[in-house]
Amino acid sequence: MVRAIGDGLELLLYTRPVPEATADQLKALLRWERGSTRQVAAVLGVSQRTVQRWVTPKTGSQGRPSPRHEPKIAELVRARWQPLIRARRRAAAEAGGVVVHTRARFGFKAGGGSSVDPRLRRVTGPLNGAVTQQIFAALDAGVSEEQHELILGSALGHLYFREAEHFLAFVGIAAALICHRRLTK
């Protein structure tokens, strides 16, 4: 998954952070399965006794999931964490858009030494619902980080250079190196 964009979307969609510790993730899985270690074991593809060992560790026993099981547990928890809130906030973001705070290298394709060469700029501005829908669709499709940066770069370039009164509208905008981004509602 694309973590740079995914982290920003996670902050946007969730009201509480997804549990990071494996023990907390197992507690969440047990809560969703109403305390049934058998059902959690079936979902994870391990034995019921293994889940019981993970949940109630004793000295000298295997008290934690193995490294091959930890990513699967984290993925299951992330997929099932606050589904109604996530759906409601996603629909609101797709309808009304989001505000993006980022630092990106923006500029126009010009000769060397020009004042409009690409340089690092801080950009904060609203993205409309159509762009937000493209970002979510790309995230659902599992596209690469570069394609996400192209979507954000073109939208932010349009926002910064064409809609705002910073510069006149030029034909080519070079947008790259989006360092960090924070999406808010």
PDB file of C-alpha atoms in Angstrom:
ATOM      1  CA  MET A   1       0.000   0.000   0.000  1.00  0.00           C
ATOM      2  CA  VAL A   2       1.095   3.518  -0.642  1.00  0.00           C
ATOM      3  CA  ARG A   3       1.978   4.706   2.844  1.00  0.00           C
ATOM      4  CA  ALA A   4       2.643   8.403   2.251  1.00  0.00           C
ATOM      5  CA  ILE A   5      -0.784   8.980   0.745  1.00  0.00           C
ATOM      6  CA  GLY A   6      -2.344   6.224   2.840  1.00  0.00           C
ATOM      7  CA  ASP A   7      -1.256   7.835   6.098  1.00  0.00           C
ATOM      8  CA  GLY A   8      -2.872  11.111   5.107  1.00  0.00           C
ATOM      9  CA  LEU A   9      -6.076   9.370   4.099  1.00  0.00           C
ATOM     10  CA  GLU A  10      -6.032   7.393   7.337  1.00  0.00           C
ATOM     11  CA  LEU A  11      -5.880  10.625   9.338  1.00  0.00           C
ATOM     12  CA  LEU A  12      -8.778  11.907   7.264  1.00  0.00           C
ATOM     13  CA  LEU A  13     -11.011   8.835   7.536  1.00  0.00           C
ATOM     14  CA  TYR A  14     -10.583   7.628  11.108  1.00  0.00           C
ATOM     15  CA  THR A  15     -11.605   9.278  14.366  1.00  0.00           C
ATOM     16  CA  ARG A  16      -9.349   7.010  16.424  1.00  0.00           C
ATOM     17  CA  PRO A  17      -5.955   5.684  15.350  1.00  0.00           C
ATOM     18  CA  VAL A  18      -5.708   2.065  14.241  1.00  0.00           C
ATOM     19  CA  PRO A  19      -3.991  -0.015  16.947  1.00  0.00           C
ATOM     20  CA  GLU A  20      -0.257  -0.369  16.305  1.00  0.00           C
ATOM     21  CA  ALA A  21       0.691  -3.051  18.847  1.00  0.00           C
ATOM     22  CA  THR A  22      -0.043  -6.647  17.900  1.00  0.00           C
ATOM     23  CA  ALA A  23      -1.594  -7.326  21.311  1.00  0.00           C
ATOM     24  CA  ASP A  24      -4.048  -4.448  20.801  1.00  0.00           C
ATOM     25  CA  GLN A  25      -4.829  -5.689  17.299  1.00  0.00           C
ATOM     26  CA  LEU A  26      -5.604  -9.165  18.677  1.00  0.00           C
ATOM     27  CA  LYS A  27      -7.877  -7.605  21.317  1.00  0.00           C
ATOM     28  CA  ALA A  28      -9.737  -5.777  18.559  1.00  0.00           C
ATOM     29  CA  LEU A  29     -10.146  -8.983  16.531  1.00  0.00           C
ATOM     30  CA  LEU A  30     -11.456 -10.791  19.603  1.00  0.00           C
ATOM     31  CA  ARG A  31     -13.891  -7.955  20.314  1.00  0.00           C
ATOM     32  CA  TRP A  32     -15.249  -8.127  16.764  1.00  0.00           C
ATOM     33  CA  GLU A  33     -15.626 -11.896  16.985  1.00  0.00           C
ATOM     34  CA  ARG A  34     -17.328 -11.585  20.401  1.00  0.00           C
ATOM     35  CA  GLY A  35     -14.436 -13.162  22.283  1.00  0.00           C
ATOM     36  CA  SER A  36     -14.349 -16.354  20.233  1.00  0.00           C
ATOM     37  CA  THR A  37     -10.774 -17.519  19.777  1.00  0.00           C
ATOM     38  CA  ARG A  38     -12.110 -20.210  17.411  1.00  0.00           C
ATOM     39  CA  GLN A  39     -13.495 -17.611  14.993  1.00  0.00           C
ATOM     40  CA  VAL A  40     -10.326 -15.495  15.189  1.00  0.00           C
ATOM     41  CA  ALA A  41      -8.287 -18.633  14.479  1.00  0.00           C
ATOM     42  CA  ALA A  42     -10.458 -19.422  11.460  1.00  0.00           C
ATOM     43  CA  VAL A  43     -10.008 -15.900  10.091  1.00  0.00           C
ATOM     44  CA  LEU A  44      -6.224 -16.025  10.592  1.00  0.00           C
ATOM     45  CA  GLY A  45      -5.787 -19.608   9.410  1.00  0.00           C
ATOM     46  CA  VAL A  46      -4.174 -20.899  12.625  1.00  0.00           C
ATOM     47  CA  SER A  47      -5.340 -23.230  15.378  1.00  0.00           C
ATOM     48  CA  GLN A  48      -7.535 -22.085  18.233  1.00  0.00           C
ATOM     49  CA  ARG A  49      -4.847 -23.051  20.732  1.00  0.00           C
ATOM     50  CA  THR A  50      -2.346 -20.772  18.954  1.00  0.00           C
ATOM     51  CA  VAL A  51      -4.679 -17.783  19.311  1.00  0.00           C
ATOM     52  CA  GLN A  52      -5.200 -18.664  22.968  1.00  0.00           C
ATOM     53  CA  ARG A  53      -1.411 -18.653  23.490  1.00  0.00           C
ATOM     54  CA  TRP A  54      -1.147 -15.249  21.829  1.00  0.00           C
ATOM     55  CA  VAL A  55      -3.940 -13.753  23.921  1.00  0.00           C
ATOM     56  CA  THR A  56      -2.914 -15.144  27.336  1.00  0.00           C
ATOM     57  CA  PRO A  57       0.868 -15.382  27.285  1.00  0.00           C
ATOM     58  CA  LYS A  58       2.567 -17.269  30.054  1.00  0.00           C
ATOM     59  CA  THR A  59       6.231 -17.348  30.912  1.00  0.00           C
ATOM     60  CA  GLY A  60       8.120 -19.797  28.752  1.00  0.00           C
ATOM     61  CA  SER A  61       5.414 -20.012  26.068  1.00  0.00           C
ATOM     62  CA  GLN A  62       4.995 -18.383  22.706  1.00  0.00           C
ATOM     63  CA  GLY A  63       3.221 -15.185  23.711  1.00  0.00           C
ATOM     64  CA  ARG A  64       3.364 -13.273  20.439  1.00  0.00           C
ATOM     65  CA  PRO A  65       2.414 -14.017  16.868  1.00  0.00           C
ATOM     66  CA  SER A  66       5.250 -14.972  14.557  1.00  0.00           C
ATOM     67  CA  PRO A  67       6.566 -12.373  12.082  1.00  0.00           C
ATOM     68  CA  ARG A  68       4.690 -14.103   9.255  1.00  0.00           C
ATOM     69  CA  HIS A  69       1.343 -13.683  11.069  1.00  0.00           C
ATOM     70  CA  GLU A  70       1.780 -10.079  12.228  1.00  0.00           C
ATOM     71  CA  PRO A  71       1.200  -8.457   8.783  1.00  0.00           C
ATOM     72  CA  LYS A  72      -1.972 -10.494   8.269  1.00  0.00           C
ATOM     73  CA  ILE A  73      -3.308  -9.460  11.690  1.00  0.00           C
ATOM     74  CA  ALA A  74      -2.497  -5.803  10.983  1.00  0.00           C
ATOM     75  CA  GLU A  75      -4.162  -5.975   7.545  1.00  0.00           C
ATOM     76  CA  LEU A  76      -7.342  -7.530   8.976  1.00  0.00           C
ATOM     77  CA  VAL A  77      -7.592  -4.916  11.713  1.00  0.00           C
ATOM     78  CA  ARG A  78      -6.955  -2.047   9.287  1.00  0.00           C
ATOM     79  CA  ALA A  79      -9.657  -3.347   6.938  1.00  0.00           C
ATOM     80  CA  ARG A  80     -12.249  -3.707   9.714  1.00  0.00           C
ATOM     81  CA  TRP A  81     -11.437  -0.576  11.753  1.00  0.00           C
ATOM     82  CA  GLN A  82     -14.363   1.886  12.016  1.00  0.00           C
ATOM     83  CA  PRO A  83     -16.177   0.864   8.801  1.00  0.00           C
ATOM     84  CA  LEU A  84     -19.204   3.154   9.188  1.00  0.00           C
ATOM     85  CA  ILE A  85     -17.193   6.216  10.135  1.00  0.00           C
ATOM     86  CA  ARG A  86     -14.736   5.515   7.293  1.00  0.00           C
ATOM     87  CA  ALA A  87     -17.567   5.196   4.736  1.00  0.00           C
ATOM     88  CA  ARG A  88     -19.298   8.355   5.953  1.00  0.00           C
ATOM     89  CA  ARG A  89     -16.114  10.449   5.948  1.00  0.00           C
ATOM     90  CA  ARG A  90     -15.043   9.117   2.553  1.00  0.00           C
ATOM     91  CA  ALA A  91     -18.411  10.030   1.028  1.00  0.00           C
ATOM     92  CA  ALA A  92     -18.168  13.522   2.545  1.00  0.00           C
ATOM     93  CA  ALA A  93     -14.607  13.961   1.239  1.00  0.00           C
ATOM     94  CA  GLU A  94     -15.574  12.805  -2.247  1.00  0.00           C
ATOM     95  CA  ALA A  95     -18.545  15.149  -2.297  1.00  0.00           C
ATOM     96  CA  GLY A  96     -16.983  18.253  -0.796  1.00  0.00           C
ATOM     97  CA  GLY A  97     -13.256  17.781  -1.337  1.00  0.00           C
ATOM     98  CA  VAL A  98     -10.335  18.016   1.091  1.00  0.00           C
ATOM     99  CA  VAL A  99      -7.692  20.512   2.126  1.00  0.00           C
ATOM    100  CA  VAL A 100      -4.106  19.475   1.404  1.00  0.00           C
ATOM    101  CA  HIS A 101      -1.056  20.759   3.293  1.00  0.00           C
ATOM    102  CA  THR A 102       2.153  19.799   1.523  1.00  0.00           C
ATOM    103  CA  ARG A 103       5.623  20.840   0.524  1.00  0.00           C
ATOM    104  CA  ALA A 104       6.363  20.144  -3.105  1.00  0.00           C
ATOM    105  CA  ARG A 105       8.772  21.153  -5.829  1.00  0.00           C
ATOM    106  CA  PHE A 106       6.726  23.277  -8.234  1.00  0.00           C
ATOM    107  CA  GLY A 107       7.682  25.445 -11.148  1.00  0.00           C
ATOM    108  CA  PHE A 108       7.376  25.944 -14.854  1.00  0.00           C
ATOM    109  CA  LYS A 109       9.413  24.245 -17.513  1.00  0.00           C
ATOM    110  CA  ALA A 110      11.822  27.054 -18.275  1.00  0.00           C
ATOM    111  CA  GLY A 111      15.479  27.606 -19.047  1.00  0.00           C
ATOM    112  CA  GLY A 112      18.128  27.252 -16.360  1.00  0.00           C
ATOM    113  CA  GLY A 113      18.381  30.100 -13.858  1.00  0.00           C
ATOM    114  CA  SER A 114      14.902  31.396 -14.586  1.00  0.00           C
ATOM    115  CA  SER A 115      12.819  32.763 -11.733  1.00  0.00           C
ATOM    116  CA  VAL A 116      10.076  30.259 -12.511  1.00  0.00           C
ATOM    117  CA  ASP A 117      12.307  27.194 -12.219  1.00  0.00           C
ATOM    118  CA  PRO A 118      10.918  24.431 -10.026  1.00  0.00           C
ATOM    119  CA  ARG A 119      11.647  25.087  -6.366  1.00  0.00           C
ATOM    120  CA  LEU A 120      10.356  23.834  -3.037  1.00  0.00           C
ATOM    121  CA  ARG A 121       7.111  25.547  -2.042  1.00  0.00           C
ATOM    122  CA  ARG A 122       4.633  25.094   0.784  1.00  0.00           C
ATOM    123  CA  VAL A 123       1.153  24.672  -0.584  1.00  0.00           C
ATOM    124  CA  THR A 124      -2.101  24.613   1.370  1.00  0.00           C
ATOM    125  CA  GLY A 125      -5.313  24.562  -0.538  1.00  0.00           C
ATOM    126  CA  PRO A 126      -8.613  22.855  -1.169  1.00  0.00           C
ATOM    127  CA  LEU A 127      -8.933  20.038  -3.677  1.00  0.00           C
ATOM    128  CA  ASN A 128     -12.365  19.509  -5.155  1.00  0.00           C
ATOM    129  CA  GLY A 129     -14.366  16.298  -4.875  1.00  0.00           C
ATOM    130  CA  ALA A 130     -13.380  15.020  -8.326  1.00  0.00           C
ATOM    131  CA  VAL A 131      -9.685  15.008  -7.433  1.00  0.00           C
ATOM    132  CA  THR A 132     -10.460  13.365  -4.100  1.00  0.00           C
ATOM    133  CA  GLN A 133     -12.392  10.661  -5.948  1.00  0.00           C
ATOM    134  CA  GLN A 134      -9.367  10.076  -8.209  1.00  0.00           C
ATOM    135  CA  ILE A 135      -7.096   9.746  -5.162  1.00  0.00           C
ATOM    136  CA  PHE A 136      -9.423   7.231  -3.496  1.00  0.00           C
ATOM    137  CA  ALA A 137      -9.885   5.280  -6.746  1.00  0.00           C
ATOM    138  CA  ALA A 138      -6.123   5.104  -7.224  1.00  0.00           C
ATOM    139  CA  LEU A 139      -5.669   3.979  -3.627  1.00  0.00           C
ATOM    140  CA  ASP A 140      -8.315   1.268  -4.055  1.00  0.00           C
ATOM    141  CA  ALA A 141      -6.653   0.121  -7.285  1.00  0.00           C
ATOM    142  CA  GLY A 142      -3.284  -0.115  -5.523  1.00  0.00           C
ATOM    143  CA  VAL A 143      -1.344   2.123  -7.894  1.00  0.00           C
ATOM    144  CA  SER A 144       2.239   3.174  -7.242  1.00  0.00           C
ATOM    145  CA  GLU A 145       3.468   6.183  -5.266  1.00  0.00           C
ATOM    146  CA  GLU A 146       4.530   7.941  -8.486  1.00  0.00           C
ATOM    147  CA  GLN A 147       1.010   7.788  -9.912  1.00  0.00           C
ATOM    148  CA  HIS A 148      -0.419   9.217  -6.693  1.00  0.00           C
ATOM    149  CA  GLU A 149       2.125  12.030  -6.871  1.00  0.00           C
ATOM    150  CA  LEU A 150       1.085  12.752 -10.456  1.00  0.00           C
ATOM    151  CA  ILE A 151      -2.571  13.049  -9.436  1.00  0.00           C
ATOM    152  CA  LEU A 152      -1.746  15.322  -6.500  1.00  0.00           C
ATOM    153  CA  GLY A 153       0.898  17.233  -8.447  1.00  0.00           C
ATOM    154  CA  SER A 154      -1.404  18.124 -11.314  1.00  0.00           C
ATOM    155  CA  ALA A 155      -4.209  19.146  -8.949  1.00  0.00           C
ATOM    156  CA  LEU A 156      -1.900  21.218  -6.752  1.00  0.00           C
ATOM    157  CA  GLY A 157      -0.190  22.756  -9.786  1.00  0.00           C
ATOM    158  CA  HIS A 158      -3.559  23.826 -11.109  1.00  0.00           C
ATOM    159  CA  LEU A 159      -4.518  25.201  -7.704  1.00  0.00           C
ATOM    160  CA  TYR A 160      -1.245  27.026  -7.078  1.00  0.00           C
ATOM    161  CA  PHE A 161      -0.439  28.409 -10.520  1.00  0.00           C
ATOM    162  CA  ARG A 162      -3.634  28.647 -12.504  1.00  0.00           C
ATOM    163  CA  GLU A 163      -6.396  29.410  -9.998  1.00  0.00           C
ATOM    164  CA  ALA A 164      -4.402  31.588  -7.651  1.00  0.00           C
ATOM    165  CA  GLU A 165      -2.941  34.897  -8.779  1.00  0.00           C
ATOM    166  CA  HIS A 166       0.675  33.808  -8.297  1.00  0.00           C
ATOM    167  CA  PHE A 167       1.564  33.560 -11.982  1.00  0.00           C
ATOM    168  CA  LEU A 168      -0.053  33.636 -15.378  1.00  0.00           C
ATOM    169  CA  ALA A 169      -1.232  30.336 -16.795  1.00  0.00           C
ATOM    170  CA  PHE A 170       1.639  28.650 -18.622  1.00  0.00           C
ATOM    171  CA  VAL A 171       1.363  25.471 -20.622  1.00  0.00           C
ATOM    172  CA  GLY A 172       3.673  23.092 -18.785  1.00  0.00           C
ATOM    173  CA  ILE A 173       3.882  22.666 -15.055  1.00  0.00           C
ATOM    174  CA  ALA A 174       6.557  20.463 -13.520  1.00  0.00           C
ATOM    175  CA  ALA A 175       5.504  19.005 -10.199  1.00  0.00           C
ATOM    176  CA  ALA A 176       7.611  16.477  -8.360  1.00  0.00           C
ATOM    177  CA  LEU A 177       9.054  15.587  -4.990  1.00  0.00           C
ATOM    178  CA  ILE A 178       5.984  15.877  -2.839  1.00  0.00           C
ATOM    179  CA  CYS A 179       7.704  15.590   0.529  1.00  0.00           C
ATOM    180  CA  HIS A 180       4.833  15.326   2.969  1.00  0.00           C
ATOM    181  CA  ARG A 181       1.130  15.778   2.810  1.00  0.00           C
ATOM    182  CA  ARG A 182      -1.668  16.081   5.311  1.00  0.00           C
ATOM    183  CA  LEU A 183      -5.252  15.787   4.196  1.00  0.00           C
ATOM    184  CA  THR A 184      -7.983  17.325   6.323  1.00  0.00           C
ATOM    185  CA  LYS A 185     -11.700  17.632   5.924  1.00  0.00           C
TER     186      LYS A 185
END
